[in-house]
CSV table of C-alpha atoms in Angstrom, one decimal:
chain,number,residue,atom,x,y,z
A,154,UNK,CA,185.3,-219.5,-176.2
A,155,UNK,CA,183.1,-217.8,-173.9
A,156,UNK,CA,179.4,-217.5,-175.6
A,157,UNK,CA,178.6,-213.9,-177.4
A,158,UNK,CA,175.5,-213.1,-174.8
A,159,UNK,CA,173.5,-209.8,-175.5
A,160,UNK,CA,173.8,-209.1,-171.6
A,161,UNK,CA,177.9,-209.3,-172.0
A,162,UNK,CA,177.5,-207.1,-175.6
A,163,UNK,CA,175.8,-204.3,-173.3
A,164,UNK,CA,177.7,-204.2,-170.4
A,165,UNK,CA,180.8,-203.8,-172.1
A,166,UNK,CA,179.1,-200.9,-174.3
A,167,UNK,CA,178.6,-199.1,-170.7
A,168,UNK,CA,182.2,-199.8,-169.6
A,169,UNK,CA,184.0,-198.7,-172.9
A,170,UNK,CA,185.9,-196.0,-172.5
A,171,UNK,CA,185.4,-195.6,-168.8
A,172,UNK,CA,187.2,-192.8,-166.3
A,173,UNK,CA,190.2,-193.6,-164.7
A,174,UNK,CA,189.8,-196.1,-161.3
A,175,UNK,CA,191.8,-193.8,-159.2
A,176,UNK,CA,193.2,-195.8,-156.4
A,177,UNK,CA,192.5,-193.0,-153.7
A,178,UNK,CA,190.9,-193.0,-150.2
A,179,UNK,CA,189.4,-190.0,-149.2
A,180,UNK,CA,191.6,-187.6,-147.7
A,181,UNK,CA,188.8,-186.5,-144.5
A,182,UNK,CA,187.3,-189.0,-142.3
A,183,UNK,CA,184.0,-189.1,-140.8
A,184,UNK,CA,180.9,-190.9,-140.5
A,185,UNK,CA,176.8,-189.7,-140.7
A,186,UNK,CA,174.1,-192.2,-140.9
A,187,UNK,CA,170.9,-192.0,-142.5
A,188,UNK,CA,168.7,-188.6,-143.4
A,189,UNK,CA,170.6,-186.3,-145.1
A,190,UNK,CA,171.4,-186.0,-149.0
A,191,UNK,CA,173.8,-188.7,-148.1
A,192,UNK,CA,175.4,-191.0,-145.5
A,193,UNK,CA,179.0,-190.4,-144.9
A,194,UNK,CA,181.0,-193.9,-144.1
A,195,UNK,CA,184.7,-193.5,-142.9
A,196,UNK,CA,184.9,-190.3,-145.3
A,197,UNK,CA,183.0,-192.1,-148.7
A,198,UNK,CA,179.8,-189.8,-149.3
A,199,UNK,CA,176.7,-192.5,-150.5
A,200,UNK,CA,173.9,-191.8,-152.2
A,201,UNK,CA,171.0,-193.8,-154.4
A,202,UNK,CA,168.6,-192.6,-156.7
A,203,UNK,CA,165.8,-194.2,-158.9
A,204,UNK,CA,164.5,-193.4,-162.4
A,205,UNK,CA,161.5,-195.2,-163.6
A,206,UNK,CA,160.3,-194.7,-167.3
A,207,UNK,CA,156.8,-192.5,-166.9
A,208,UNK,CA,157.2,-191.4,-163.7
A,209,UNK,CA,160.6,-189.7,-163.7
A,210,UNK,CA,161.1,-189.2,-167.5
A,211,UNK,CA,158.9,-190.2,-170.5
A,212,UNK,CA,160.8,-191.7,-173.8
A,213,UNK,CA,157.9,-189.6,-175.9
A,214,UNK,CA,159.1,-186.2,-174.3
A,215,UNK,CA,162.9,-186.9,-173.8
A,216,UNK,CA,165.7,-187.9,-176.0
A,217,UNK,CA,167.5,-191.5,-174.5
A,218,UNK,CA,170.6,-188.5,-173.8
A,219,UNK,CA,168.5,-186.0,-171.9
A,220,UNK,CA,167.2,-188.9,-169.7
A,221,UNK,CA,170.1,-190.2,-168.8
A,222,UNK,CA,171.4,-187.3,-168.4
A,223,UNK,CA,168.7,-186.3,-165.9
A,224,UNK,CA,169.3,-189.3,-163.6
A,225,UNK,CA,173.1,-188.9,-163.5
A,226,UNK,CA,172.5,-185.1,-162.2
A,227,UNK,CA,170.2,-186.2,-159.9
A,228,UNK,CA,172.1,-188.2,-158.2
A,229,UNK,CA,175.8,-186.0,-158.4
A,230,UNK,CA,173.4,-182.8,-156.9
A,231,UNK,CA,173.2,-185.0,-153.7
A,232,UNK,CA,177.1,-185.5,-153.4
A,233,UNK,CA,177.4,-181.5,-154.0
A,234,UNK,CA,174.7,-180.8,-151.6
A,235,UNK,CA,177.4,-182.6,-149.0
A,236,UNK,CA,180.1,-180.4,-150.2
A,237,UNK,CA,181.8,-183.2,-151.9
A,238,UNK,CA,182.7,-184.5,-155.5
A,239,UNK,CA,181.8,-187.6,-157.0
A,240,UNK,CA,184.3,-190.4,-157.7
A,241,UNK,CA,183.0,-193.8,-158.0
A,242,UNK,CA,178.7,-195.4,-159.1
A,243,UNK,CA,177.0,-198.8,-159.3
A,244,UNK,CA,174.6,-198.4,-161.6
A,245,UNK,CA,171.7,-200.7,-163.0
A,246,UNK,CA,169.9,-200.8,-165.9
A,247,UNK,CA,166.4,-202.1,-166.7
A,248,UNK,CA,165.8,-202.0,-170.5
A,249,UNK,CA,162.3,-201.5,-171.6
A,250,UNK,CA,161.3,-204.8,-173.9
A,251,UNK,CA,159.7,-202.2,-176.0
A,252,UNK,CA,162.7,-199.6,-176.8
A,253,UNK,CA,164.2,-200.1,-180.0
A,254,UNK,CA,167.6,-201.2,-180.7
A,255,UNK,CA,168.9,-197.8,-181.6
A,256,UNK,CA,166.8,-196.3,-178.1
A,257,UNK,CA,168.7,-199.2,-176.2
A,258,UNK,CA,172.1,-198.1,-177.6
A,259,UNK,CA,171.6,-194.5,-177.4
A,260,UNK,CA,170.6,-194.7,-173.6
A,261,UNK,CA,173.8,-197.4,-173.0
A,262,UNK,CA,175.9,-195.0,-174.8
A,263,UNK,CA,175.4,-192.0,-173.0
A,264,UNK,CA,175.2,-194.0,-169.6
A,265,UNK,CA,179.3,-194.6,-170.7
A,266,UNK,CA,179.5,-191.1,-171.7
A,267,UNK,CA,177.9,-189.3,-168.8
A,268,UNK,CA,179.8,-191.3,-165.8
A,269,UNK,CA,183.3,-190.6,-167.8
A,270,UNK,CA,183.1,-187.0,-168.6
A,271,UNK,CA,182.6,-186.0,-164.9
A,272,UNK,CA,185.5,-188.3,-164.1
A,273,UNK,CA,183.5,-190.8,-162.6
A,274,UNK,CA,184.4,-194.5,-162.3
A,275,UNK,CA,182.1,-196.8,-163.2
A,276,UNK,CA,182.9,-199.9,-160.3
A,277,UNK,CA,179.7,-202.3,-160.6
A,278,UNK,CA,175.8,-202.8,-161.0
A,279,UNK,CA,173.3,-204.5,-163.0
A,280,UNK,CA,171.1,-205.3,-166.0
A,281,UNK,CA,167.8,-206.7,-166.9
A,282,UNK,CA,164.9,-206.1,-168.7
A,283,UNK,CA,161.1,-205.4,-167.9
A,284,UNK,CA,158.1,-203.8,-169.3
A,285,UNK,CA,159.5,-200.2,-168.5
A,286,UNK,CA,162.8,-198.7,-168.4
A,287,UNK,CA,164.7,-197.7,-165.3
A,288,UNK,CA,167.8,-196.2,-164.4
A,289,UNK,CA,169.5,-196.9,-160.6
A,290,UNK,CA,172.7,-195.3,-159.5
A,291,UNK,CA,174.7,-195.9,-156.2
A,292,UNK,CA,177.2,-193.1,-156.2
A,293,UNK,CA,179.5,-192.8,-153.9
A,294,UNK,CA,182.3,-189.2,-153.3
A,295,UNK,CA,184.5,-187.5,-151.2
A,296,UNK,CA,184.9,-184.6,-148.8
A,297,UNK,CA,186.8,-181.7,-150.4
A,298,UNK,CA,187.1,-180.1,-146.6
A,299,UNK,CA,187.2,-181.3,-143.1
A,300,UNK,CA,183.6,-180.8,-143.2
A,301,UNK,CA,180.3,-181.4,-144.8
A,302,UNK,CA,177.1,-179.8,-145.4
A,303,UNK,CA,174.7,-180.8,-143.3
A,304,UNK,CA,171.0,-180.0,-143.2
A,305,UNK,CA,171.5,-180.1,-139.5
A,306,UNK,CA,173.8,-177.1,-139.7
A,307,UNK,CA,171.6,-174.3,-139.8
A,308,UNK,CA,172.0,-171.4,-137.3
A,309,UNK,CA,170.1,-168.0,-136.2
A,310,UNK,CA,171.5,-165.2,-137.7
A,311,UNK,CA,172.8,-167.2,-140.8
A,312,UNK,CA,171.7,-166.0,-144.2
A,313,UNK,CA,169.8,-168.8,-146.8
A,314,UNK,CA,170.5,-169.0,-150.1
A,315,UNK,CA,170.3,-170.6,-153.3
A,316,UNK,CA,172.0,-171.7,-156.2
A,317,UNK,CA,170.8,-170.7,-159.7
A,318,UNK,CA,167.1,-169.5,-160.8
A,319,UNK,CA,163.6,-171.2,-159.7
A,320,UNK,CA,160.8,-172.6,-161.1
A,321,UNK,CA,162.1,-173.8,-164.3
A,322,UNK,CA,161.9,-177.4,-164.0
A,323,UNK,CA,158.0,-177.0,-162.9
A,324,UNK,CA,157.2,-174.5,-165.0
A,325,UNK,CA,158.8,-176.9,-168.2
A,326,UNK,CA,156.7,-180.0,-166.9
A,327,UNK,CA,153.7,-177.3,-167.4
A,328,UNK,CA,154.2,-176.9,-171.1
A,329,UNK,CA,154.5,-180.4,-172.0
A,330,UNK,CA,151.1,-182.0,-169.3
A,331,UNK,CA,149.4,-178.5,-170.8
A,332,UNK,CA,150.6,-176.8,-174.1
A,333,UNK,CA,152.7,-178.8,-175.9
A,334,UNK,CA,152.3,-176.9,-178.9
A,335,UNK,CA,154.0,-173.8,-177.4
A,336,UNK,CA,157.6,-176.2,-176.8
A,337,UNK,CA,159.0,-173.9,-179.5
A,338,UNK,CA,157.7,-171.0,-177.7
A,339,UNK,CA,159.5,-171.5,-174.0
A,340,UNK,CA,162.5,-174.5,-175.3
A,341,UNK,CA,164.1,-173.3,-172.6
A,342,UNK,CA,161.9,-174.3,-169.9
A,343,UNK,CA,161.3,-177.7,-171.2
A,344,UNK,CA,165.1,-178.6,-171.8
A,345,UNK,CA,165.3,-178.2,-168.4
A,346,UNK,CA,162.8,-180.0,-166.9
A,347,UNK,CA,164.0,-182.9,-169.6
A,348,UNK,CA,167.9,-182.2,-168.6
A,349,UNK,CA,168.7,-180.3,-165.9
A,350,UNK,CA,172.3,-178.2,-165.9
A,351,UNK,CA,173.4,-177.2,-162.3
A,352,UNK,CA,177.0,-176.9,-161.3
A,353,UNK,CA,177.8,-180.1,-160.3
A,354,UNK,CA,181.0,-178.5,-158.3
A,355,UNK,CA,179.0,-175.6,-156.2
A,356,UNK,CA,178.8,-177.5,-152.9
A,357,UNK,CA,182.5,-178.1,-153.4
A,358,UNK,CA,183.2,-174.8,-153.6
A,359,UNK,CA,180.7,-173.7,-151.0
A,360,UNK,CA,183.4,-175.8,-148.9
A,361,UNK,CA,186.6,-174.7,-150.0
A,362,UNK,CA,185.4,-171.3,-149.4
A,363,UNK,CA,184.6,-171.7,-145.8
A,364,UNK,CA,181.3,-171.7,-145.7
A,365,UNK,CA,179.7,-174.4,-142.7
A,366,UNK,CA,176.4,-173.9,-143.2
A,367,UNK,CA,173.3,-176.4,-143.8
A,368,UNK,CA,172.3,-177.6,-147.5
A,369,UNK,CA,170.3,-179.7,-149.6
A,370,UNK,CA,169.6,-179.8,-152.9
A,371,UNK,CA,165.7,-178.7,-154.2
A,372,UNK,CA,164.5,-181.8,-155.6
A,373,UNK,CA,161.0,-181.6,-153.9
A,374,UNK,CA,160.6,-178.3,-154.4
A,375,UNK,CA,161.7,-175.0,-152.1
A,376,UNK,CA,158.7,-174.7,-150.2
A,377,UNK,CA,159.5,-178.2,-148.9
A,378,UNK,CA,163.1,-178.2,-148.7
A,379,UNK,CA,163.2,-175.0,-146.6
A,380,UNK,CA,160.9,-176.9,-144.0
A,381,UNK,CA,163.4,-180.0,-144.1
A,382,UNK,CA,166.1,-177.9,-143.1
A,383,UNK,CA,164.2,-175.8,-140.4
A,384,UNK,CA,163.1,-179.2,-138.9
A,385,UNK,CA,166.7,-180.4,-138.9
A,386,UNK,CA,168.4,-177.8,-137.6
A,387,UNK,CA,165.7,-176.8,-134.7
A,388,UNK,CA,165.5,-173.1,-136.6
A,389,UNK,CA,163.0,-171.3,-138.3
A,390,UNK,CA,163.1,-169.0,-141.3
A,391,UNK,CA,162.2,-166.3,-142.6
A,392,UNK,CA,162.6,-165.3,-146.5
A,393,UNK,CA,161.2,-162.3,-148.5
A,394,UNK,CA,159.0,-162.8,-151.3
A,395,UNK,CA,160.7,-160.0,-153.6
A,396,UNK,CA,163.8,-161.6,-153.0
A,397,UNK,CA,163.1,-165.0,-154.9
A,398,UNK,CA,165.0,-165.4,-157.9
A,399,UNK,CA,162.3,-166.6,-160.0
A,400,UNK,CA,163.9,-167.0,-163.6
A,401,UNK,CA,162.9,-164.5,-166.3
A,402,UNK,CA,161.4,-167.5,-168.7
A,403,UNK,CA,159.1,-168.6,-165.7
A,404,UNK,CA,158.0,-165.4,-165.4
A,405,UNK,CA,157.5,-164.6,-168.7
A,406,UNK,CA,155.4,-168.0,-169.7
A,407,UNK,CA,153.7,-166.9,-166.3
A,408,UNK,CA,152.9,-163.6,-167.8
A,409,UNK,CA,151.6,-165.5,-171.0
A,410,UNK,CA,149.6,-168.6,-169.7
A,411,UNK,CA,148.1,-166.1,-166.9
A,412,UNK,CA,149.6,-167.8,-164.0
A,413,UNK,CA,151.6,-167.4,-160.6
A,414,UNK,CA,154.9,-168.1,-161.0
A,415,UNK,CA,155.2,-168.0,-157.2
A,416,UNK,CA,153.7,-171.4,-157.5
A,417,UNK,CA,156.5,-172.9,-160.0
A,418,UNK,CA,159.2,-171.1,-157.7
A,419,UNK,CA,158.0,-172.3,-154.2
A,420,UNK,CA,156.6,-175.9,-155.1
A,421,UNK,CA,158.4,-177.2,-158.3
A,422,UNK,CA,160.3,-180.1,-158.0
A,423,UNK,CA,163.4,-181.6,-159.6
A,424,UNK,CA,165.6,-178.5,-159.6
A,425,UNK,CA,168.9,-179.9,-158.1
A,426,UNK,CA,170.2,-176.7,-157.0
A,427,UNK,CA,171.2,-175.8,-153.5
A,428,UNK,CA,169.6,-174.5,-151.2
A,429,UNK,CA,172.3,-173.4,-147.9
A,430,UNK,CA,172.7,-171.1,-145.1
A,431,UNK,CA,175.9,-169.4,-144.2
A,432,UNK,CA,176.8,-166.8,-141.5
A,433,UNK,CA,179.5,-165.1,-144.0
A,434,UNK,CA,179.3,-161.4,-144.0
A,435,UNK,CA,182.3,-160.1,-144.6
A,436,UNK,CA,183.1,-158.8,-148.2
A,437,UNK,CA,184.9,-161.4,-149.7
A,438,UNK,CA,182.2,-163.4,-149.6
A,439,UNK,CA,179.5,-161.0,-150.5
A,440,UNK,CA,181.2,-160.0,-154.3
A,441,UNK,CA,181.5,-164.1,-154.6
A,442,UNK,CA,177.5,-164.0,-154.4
A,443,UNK,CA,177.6,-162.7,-158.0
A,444,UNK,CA,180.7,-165.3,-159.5
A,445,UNK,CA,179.1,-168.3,-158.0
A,446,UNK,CA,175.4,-167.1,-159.1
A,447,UNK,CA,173.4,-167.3,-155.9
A,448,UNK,CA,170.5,-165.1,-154.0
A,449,UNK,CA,170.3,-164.3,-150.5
A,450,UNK,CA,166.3,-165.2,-150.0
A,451,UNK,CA,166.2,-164.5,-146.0
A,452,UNK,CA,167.5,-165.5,-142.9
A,453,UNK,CA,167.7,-168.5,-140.3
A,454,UNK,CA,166.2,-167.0,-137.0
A,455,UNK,CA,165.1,-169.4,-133.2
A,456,UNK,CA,161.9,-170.5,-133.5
A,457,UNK,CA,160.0,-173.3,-135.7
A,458,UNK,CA,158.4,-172.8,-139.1
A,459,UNK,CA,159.1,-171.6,-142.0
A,460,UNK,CA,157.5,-168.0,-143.2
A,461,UNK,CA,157.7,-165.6,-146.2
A,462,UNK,CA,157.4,-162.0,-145.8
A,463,UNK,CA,155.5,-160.9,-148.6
A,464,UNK,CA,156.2,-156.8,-150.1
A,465,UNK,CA,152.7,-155.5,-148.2
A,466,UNK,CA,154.8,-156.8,-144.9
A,467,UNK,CA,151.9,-159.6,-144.5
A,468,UNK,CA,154.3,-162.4,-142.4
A,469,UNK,CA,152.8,-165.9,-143.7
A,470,UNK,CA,154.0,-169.1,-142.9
A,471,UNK,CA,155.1,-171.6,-145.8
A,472,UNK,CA,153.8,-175.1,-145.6
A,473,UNK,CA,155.8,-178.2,-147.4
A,474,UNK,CA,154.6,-179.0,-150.6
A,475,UNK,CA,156.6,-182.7,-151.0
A,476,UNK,CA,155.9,-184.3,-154.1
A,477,UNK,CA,155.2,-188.0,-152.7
A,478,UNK,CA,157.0,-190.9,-155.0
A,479,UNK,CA,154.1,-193.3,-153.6
């Protein structure tokens, strides 16, 4: 009889009840190297991120669920940036020495849950254990379309857009480093920052809609992923300050805390929504804005840079505000 090993007893918590392996190559075929939200190899979109305990989530401000949670959509935003769905991860676990039993099985438990209820097959990884906790995904999707989105894609004349509300990730990160006595008073803000919710299928549908623009998701923040994809697609841009769809919480703890919430909208990291450009003008398209809750901030024009035209008509240009992971 094979010996009952803790290492065995976890691994086969994470793989109970797992989504279906769905023996299916991808139907579109290409190929993309490295620098983009993923590679592309003979039509599999690839991807890899990292979560480390205290750095990208902090078992004192987030439940073992909402951590989790967080990594998982940080990694799917990538595929949807491409304009594809997920379908297969490795993933590997570090367990913190220090984590309780009932953290540990929490945190395995909704590893299992998260990866099956977006129909995602777990096919490999890892464990071990360490002095902090970490999370590593390799997820791997498909093309919905003959094409991806590519931060290369951008084009003058194409509008840029994005996906969702701003600044609420930063602006929840704010309340817990500042005022963490006001959680109750902004819950909002700080569920997201602990647990993002995007929709995971918008680059998908970007796709099936026709749209052939450039995307990325805003994980370093708008002011720096505007300048990523002006620098990849040889462009500049242009967006208008009153057109930013700063959320109404940001704004409002803004109002409260005396702050700019220009600051949590342009520079706050760890959104995961997209940020694209299309060249759609024609009506169809323009009534889907509303459906598929997005905002036209500005337009792709030739050039370099990336400027904001503020409401006094003052032209300034927008430097990249990268949160740096070393």
């Amino acid at each position: 009889m094979f010996p009952d090993l803790g290492e065995f007893r976890l691994v086969n918590k994470i793989l109970s009840n797992p989504a279906n392996f769905e023996q299916k190559g991808p139907e579109f075929r290409s190929w993309l190297p490295v620098g983009d939200d993923a590679a592309i190899f003979d039509g599999w979109l690839a991807t890899k991120d990292l979560s480390v305990e205290n750095v990208h989530f902090r078992m004192d401000w987030s439940t073992p669920e909402q951590a989790v949670e967080k990594h998982i959509v940080s990694n799917v935003s990538d595929i949807s940036a491409m304009g594809g769905r997920p379908r297969f991860a490795l993933f590997g676990l570090c367990v913190n020495k220090h984590w309780s039993v009932d953290v540990r099985d929490r945190v395995v438990k909704a590893v299992s849950e998260g990866f099956a209820k977006r129909g995602i097959a777990l096919i490999g990884g890892d464990t071990v254990s360490g002095e902090v906790g970490m999370f590593s995904t390799t997820l791997l999707g498909e093309q919905v379309a003959d094409h991806a989105l590519l931060r290369s894609a951008a084009k003058p004349g194409d509008d840029v857009c994005v996906a969702g509300t701003l600044g609420k990730s930063a602006a929840g990160l704010w309340i817990l480093m500042n005022h963490p006595e006001d959680i109750g008073r902004f819950p909002s803000l700080v569920e997201y920052h602990l647990c993002p919710k995007i929709k995971e299928d918008f680059g998908a549908r970007l796709v099936q809609a026709g749209v052939k623009g450039a995307c990325m998701d805003i994980s370093d923040g708008l002011s720096s992923e505007l300048n990523h994809l002006a620098l990849s697609s040889r462009v500049s841009i242009e967006i208008e300050a009153k057109k930013l769809p700063i959320d109404p919480e940001v704004q409002r703890m803004s109002d409260y805390y005396g702050l700019n919430s220009l600051e949590f909208a342009m520079n706050g990291g760890e959104e995961y929504q997209l940020l694209f450009t299309s060249s759609y003008k024609n009506d169809i398209f323009q009534k889907g804005i509303s459906r598929m809750e997005m905002c036209v901030l500005g337009n792709v024009v030739q050039g370099d840079g990336v400027y904001m035209v503020h409401q006094d008509g003052e032209r300034k240009i927008i430097k990249a505000q990268a949160w740096s992971h070393l």
